[in-house]
Short mmCIF file of N, CA, C and O in Angstrom, two decimals:
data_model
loop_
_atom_site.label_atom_id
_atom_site.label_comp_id
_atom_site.label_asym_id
_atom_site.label_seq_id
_atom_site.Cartn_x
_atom_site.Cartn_y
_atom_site.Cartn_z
N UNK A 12 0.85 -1.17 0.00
CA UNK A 12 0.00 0.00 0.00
C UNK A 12 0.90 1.23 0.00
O UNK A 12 1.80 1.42 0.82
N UNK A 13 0.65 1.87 -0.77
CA UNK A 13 1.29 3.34 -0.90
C UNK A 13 0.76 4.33 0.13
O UNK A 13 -0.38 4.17 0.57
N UNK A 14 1.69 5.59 0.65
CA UNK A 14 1.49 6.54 1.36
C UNK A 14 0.20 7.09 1.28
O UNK A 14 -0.59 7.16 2.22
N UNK A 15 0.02 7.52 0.02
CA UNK A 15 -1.58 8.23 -0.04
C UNK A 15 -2.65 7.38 0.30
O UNK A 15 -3.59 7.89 0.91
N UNK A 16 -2.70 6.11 0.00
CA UNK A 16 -3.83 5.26 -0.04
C UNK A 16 -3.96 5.19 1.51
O UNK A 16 -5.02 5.55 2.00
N UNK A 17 -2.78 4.68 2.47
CA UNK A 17 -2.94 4.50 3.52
C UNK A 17 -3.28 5.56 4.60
O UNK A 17 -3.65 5.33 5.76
N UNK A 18 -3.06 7.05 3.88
CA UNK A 18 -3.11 8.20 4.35
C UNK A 18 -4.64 8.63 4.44
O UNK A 18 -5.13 9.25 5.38
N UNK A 19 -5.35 8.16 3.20
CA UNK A 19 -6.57 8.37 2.64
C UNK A 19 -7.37 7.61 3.81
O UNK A 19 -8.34 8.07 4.40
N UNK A 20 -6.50 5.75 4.13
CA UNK A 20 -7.64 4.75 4.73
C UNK A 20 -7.34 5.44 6.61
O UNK A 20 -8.37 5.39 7.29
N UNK A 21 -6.52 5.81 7.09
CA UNK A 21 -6.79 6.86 8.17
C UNK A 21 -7.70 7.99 8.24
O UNK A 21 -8.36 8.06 9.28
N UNK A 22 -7.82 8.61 7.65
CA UNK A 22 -8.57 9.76 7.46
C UNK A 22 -10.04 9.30 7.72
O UNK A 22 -10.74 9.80 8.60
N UNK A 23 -10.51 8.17 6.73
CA UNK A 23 -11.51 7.68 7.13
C UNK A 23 -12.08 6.98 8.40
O UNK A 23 -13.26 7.14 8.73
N UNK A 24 -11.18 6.17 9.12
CA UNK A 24 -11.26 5.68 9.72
C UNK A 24 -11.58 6.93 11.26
O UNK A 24 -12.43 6.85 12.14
N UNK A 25 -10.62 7.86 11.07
CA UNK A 25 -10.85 8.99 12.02
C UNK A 25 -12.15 9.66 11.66
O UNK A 25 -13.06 9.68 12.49
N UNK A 26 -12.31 10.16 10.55
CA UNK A 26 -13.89 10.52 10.52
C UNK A 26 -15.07 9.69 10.85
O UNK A 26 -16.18 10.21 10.97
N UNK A 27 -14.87 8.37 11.01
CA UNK A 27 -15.70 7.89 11.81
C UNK A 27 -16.02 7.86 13.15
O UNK A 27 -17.02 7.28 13.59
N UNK A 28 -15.25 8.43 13.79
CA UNK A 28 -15.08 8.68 15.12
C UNK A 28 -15.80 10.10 15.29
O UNK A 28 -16.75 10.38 16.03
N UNK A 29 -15.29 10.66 14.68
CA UNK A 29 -15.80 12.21 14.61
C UNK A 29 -17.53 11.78 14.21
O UNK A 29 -18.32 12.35 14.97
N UNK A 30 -17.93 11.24 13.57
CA UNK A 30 -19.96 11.04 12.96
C UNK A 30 -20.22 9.84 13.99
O UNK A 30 -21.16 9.12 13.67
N UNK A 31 -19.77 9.62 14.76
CA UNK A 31 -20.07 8.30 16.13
C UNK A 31 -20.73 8.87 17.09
O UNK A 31 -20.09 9.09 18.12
N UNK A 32 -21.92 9.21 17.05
CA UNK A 32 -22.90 10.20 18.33
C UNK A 32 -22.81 9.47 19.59
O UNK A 32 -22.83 9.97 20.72
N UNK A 33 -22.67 7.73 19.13
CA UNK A 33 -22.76 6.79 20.79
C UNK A 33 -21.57 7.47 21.19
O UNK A 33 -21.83 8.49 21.82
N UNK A 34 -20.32 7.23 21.03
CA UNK A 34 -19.46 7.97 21.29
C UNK A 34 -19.24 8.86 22.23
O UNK A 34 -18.94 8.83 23.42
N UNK A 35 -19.60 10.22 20.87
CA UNK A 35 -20.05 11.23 22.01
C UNK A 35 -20.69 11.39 23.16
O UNK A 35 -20.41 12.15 24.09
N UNK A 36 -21.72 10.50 23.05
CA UNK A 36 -22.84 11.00 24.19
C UNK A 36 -22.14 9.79 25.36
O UNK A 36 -22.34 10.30 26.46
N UNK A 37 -21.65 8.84 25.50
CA UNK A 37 -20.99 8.40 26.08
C UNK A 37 -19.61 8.69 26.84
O UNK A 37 -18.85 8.06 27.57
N UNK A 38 -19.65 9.65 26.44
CA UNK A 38 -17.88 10.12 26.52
C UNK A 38 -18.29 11.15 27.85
O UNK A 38 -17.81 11.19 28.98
N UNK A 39 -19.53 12.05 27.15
CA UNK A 39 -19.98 13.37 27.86
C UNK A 39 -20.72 12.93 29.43
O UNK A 39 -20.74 13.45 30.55
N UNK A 40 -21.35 11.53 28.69
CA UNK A 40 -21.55 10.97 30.31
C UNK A 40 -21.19 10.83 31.01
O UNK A 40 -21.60 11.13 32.13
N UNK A 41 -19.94 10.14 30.63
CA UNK A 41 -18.90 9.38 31.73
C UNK A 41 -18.49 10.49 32.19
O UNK A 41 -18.81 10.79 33.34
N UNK A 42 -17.71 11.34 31.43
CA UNK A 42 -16.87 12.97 32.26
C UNK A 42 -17.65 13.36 32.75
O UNK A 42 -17.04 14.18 33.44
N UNK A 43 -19.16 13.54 33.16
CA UNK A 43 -20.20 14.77 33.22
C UNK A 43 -19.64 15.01 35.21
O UNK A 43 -19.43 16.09 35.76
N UNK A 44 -19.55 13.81 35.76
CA UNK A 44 -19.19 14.25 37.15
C UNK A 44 -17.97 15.13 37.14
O UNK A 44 -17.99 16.31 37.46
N UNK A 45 -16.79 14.40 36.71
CA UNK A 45 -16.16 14.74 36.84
C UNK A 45 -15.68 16.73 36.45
O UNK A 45 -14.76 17.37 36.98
N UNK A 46 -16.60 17.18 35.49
CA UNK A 46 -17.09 18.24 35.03
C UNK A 46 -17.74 19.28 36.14
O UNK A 46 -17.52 20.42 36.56
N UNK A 47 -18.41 18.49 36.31
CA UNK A 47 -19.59 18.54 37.80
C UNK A 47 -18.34 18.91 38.79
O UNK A 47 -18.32 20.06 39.23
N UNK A 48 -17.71 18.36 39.01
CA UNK A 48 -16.98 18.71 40.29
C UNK A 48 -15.71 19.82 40.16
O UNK A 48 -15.13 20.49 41.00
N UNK A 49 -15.58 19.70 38.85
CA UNK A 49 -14.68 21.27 38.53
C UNK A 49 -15.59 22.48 38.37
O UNK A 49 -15.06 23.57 38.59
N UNK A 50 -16.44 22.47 38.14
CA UNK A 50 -16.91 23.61 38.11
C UNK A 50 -17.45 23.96 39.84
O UNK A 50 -17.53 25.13 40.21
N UNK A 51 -17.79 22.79 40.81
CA UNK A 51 -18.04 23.62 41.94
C UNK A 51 -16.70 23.74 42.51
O UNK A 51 -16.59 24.36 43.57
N UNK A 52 -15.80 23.31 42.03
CA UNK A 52 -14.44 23.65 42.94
C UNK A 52 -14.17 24.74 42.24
O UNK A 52 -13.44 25.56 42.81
N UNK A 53 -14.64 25.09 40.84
CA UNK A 53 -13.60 26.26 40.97
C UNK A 53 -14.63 27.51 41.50
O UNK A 53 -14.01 28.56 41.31
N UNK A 54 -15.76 27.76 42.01
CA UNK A 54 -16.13 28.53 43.45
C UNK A 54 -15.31 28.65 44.33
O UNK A 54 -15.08 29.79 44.73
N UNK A 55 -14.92 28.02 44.66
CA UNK A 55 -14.05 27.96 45.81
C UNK A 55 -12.80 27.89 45.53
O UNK A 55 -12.19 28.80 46.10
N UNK A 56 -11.98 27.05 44.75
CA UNK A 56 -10.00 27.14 44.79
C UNK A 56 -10.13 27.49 43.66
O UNK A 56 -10.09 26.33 43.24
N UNK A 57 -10.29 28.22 42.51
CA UNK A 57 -10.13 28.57 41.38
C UNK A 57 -10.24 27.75 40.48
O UNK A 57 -10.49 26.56 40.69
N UNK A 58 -9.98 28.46 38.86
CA UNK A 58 -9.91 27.96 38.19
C UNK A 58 -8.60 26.86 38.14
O UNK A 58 -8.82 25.65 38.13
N UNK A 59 -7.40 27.35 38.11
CA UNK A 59 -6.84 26.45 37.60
C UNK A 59 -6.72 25.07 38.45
O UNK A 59 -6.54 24.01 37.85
N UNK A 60 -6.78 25.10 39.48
CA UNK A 60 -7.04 24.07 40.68
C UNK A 60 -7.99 23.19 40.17
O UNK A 60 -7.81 21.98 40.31
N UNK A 61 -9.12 23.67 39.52
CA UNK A 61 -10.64 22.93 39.55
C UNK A 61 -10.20 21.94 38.04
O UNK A 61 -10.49 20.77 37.76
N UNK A 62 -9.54 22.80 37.41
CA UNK A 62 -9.36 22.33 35.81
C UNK A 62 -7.92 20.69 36.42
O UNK A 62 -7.72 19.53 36.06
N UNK A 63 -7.54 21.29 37.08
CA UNK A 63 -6.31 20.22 37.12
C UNK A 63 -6.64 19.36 37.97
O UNK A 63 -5.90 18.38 37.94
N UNK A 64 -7.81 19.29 39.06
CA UNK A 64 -8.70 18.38 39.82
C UNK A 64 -9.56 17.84 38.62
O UNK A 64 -9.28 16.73 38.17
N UNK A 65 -10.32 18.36 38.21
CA UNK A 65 -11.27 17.81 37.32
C UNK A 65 -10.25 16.67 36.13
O UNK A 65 -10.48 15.47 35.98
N UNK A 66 -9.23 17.39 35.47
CA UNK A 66 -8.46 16.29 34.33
C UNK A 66 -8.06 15.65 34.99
O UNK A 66 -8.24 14.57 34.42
N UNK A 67 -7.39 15.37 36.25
CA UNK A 67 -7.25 14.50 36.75
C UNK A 67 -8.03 13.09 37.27
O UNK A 67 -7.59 11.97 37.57
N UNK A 68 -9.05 13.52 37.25
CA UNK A 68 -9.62 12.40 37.68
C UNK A 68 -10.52 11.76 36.53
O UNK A 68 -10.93 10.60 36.51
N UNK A 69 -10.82 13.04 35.25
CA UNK A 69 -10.79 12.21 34.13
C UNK A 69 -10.04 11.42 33.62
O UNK A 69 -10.43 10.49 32.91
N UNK A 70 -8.82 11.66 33.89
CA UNK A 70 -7.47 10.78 33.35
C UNK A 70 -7.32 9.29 34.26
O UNK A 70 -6.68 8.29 33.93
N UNK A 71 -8.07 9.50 35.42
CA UNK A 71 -7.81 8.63 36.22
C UNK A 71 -9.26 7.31 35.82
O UNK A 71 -9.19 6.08 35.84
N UNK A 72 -10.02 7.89 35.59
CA UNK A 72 -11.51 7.51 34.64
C UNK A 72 -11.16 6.67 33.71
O UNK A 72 -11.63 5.55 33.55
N UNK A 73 -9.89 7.46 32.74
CA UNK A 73 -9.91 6.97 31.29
C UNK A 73 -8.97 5.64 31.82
O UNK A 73 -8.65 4.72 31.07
N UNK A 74 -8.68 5.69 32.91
CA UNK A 74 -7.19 4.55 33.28
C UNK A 74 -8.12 3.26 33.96
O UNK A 74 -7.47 2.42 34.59
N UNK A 75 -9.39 3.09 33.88
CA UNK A 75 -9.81 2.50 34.82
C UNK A 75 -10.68 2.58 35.76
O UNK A 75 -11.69 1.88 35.93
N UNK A 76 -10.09 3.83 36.66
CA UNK A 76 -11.02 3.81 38.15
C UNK A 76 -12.31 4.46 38.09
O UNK A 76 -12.60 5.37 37.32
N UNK A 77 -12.82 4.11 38.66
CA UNK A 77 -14.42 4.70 38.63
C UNK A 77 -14.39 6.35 39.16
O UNK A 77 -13.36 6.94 39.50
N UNK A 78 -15.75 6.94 39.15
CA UNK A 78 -15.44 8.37 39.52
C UNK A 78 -15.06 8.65 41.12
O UNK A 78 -14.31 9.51 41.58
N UNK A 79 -15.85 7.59 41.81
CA UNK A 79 -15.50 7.67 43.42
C UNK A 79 -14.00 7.73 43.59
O UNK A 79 -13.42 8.77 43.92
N UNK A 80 -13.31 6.38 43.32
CA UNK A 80 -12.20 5.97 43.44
C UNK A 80 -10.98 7.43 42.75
O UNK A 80 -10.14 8.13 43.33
N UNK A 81 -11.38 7.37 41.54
CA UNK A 81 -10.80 8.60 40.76
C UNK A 81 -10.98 10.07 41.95
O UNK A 81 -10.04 10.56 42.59
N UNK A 82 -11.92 10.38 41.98
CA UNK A 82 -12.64 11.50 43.22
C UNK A 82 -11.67 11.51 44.49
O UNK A 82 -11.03 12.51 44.84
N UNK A 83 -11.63 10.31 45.13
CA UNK A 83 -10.68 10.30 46.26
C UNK A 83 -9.11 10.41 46.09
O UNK A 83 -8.41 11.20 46.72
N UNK A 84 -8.69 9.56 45.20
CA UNK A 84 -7.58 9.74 45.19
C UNK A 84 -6.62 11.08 44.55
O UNK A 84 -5.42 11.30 44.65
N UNK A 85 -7.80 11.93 43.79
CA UNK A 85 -7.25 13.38 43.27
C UNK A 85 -7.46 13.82 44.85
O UNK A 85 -6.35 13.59 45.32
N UNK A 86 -8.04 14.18 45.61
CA UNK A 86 -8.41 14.77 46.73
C UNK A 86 -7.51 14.40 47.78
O UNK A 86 -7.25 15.23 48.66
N UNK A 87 -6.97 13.20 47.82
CA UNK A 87 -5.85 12.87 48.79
C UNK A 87 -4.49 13.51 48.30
O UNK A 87 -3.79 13.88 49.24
N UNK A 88 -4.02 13.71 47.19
CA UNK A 88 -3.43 14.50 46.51
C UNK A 88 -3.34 15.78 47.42
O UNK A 88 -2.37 15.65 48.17
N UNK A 89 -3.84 16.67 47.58
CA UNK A 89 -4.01 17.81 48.45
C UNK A 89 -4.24 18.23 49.81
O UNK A 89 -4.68 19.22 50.40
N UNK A 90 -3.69 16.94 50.10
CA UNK A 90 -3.93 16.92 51.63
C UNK A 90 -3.27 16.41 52.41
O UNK A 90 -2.69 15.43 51.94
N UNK A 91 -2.90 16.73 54.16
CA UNK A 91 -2.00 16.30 54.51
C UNK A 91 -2.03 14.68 54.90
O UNK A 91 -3.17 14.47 55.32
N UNK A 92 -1.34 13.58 54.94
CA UNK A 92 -1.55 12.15 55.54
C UNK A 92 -2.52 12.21 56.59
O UNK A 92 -2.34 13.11 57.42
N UNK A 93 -3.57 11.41 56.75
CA UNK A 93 -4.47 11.17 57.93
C UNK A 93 -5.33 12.41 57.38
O UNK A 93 -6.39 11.83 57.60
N UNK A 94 -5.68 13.45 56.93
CA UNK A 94 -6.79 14.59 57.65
C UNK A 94 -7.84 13.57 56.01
O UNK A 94 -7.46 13.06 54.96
N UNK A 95 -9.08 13.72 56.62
CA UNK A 95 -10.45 13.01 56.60
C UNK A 95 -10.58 13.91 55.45
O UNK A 95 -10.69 15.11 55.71
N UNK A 96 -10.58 13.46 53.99
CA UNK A 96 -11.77 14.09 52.76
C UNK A 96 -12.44 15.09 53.04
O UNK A 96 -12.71 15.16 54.24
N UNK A 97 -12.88 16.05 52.29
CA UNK A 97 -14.33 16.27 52.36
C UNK A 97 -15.67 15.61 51.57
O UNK A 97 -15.49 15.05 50.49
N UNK A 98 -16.43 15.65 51.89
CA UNK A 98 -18.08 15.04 51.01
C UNK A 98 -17.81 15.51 50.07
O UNK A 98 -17.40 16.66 49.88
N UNK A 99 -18.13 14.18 48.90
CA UNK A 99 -18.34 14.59 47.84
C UNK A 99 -20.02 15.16 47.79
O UNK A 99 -20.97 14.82 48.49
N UNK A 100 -19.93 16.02 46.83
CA UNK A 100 -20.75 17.23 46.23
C UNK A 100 -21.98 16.12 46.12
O UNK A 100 -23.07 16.45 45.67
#
């Protein structure tokens, strides 16, 4: 297979991803907490805090862990050994 052809059979293959609505609407689900919880953190610790809490625990989502699990362990992140979480939202 030549460069273009194989260049051509990517292209397609990515535009299918892009016209995949399950996809989307699946994708938006799964993040929606995690979304959810950057936007009420950044009320309170700002933006960039909320944005780097929030990808984080999407990243931690996309790796596996569920949103709880993901949720706690960004949050232990910021805190000293032993002091107790706060409630999730």
């Amino acid at each position: 297979m030549n460069f273009n052809n194989q260049h051509l059979q990517q292209e397609d293959h990515q535009q299918a991803y892009y016209r995949d609505t399950d996809l989307h609407q699946q994708t938006l689900a799964i993040i929606s907490p995690a979304v959810r919880h950057g936007l009420r953190e950044a009320h309170y610790l700002g933006f960039q805090h909320a944005l780097t809490e929030a990808v984080a625990i999407g990243y931690l989502m996309g790796s596996g862990y569920n949103y709880e699990t993901a949720w706690r362990t960004v949050e232990s992140w910021w805190r000293p050994a032993g002091t107790p979480l706060p409630q999730m939202y």
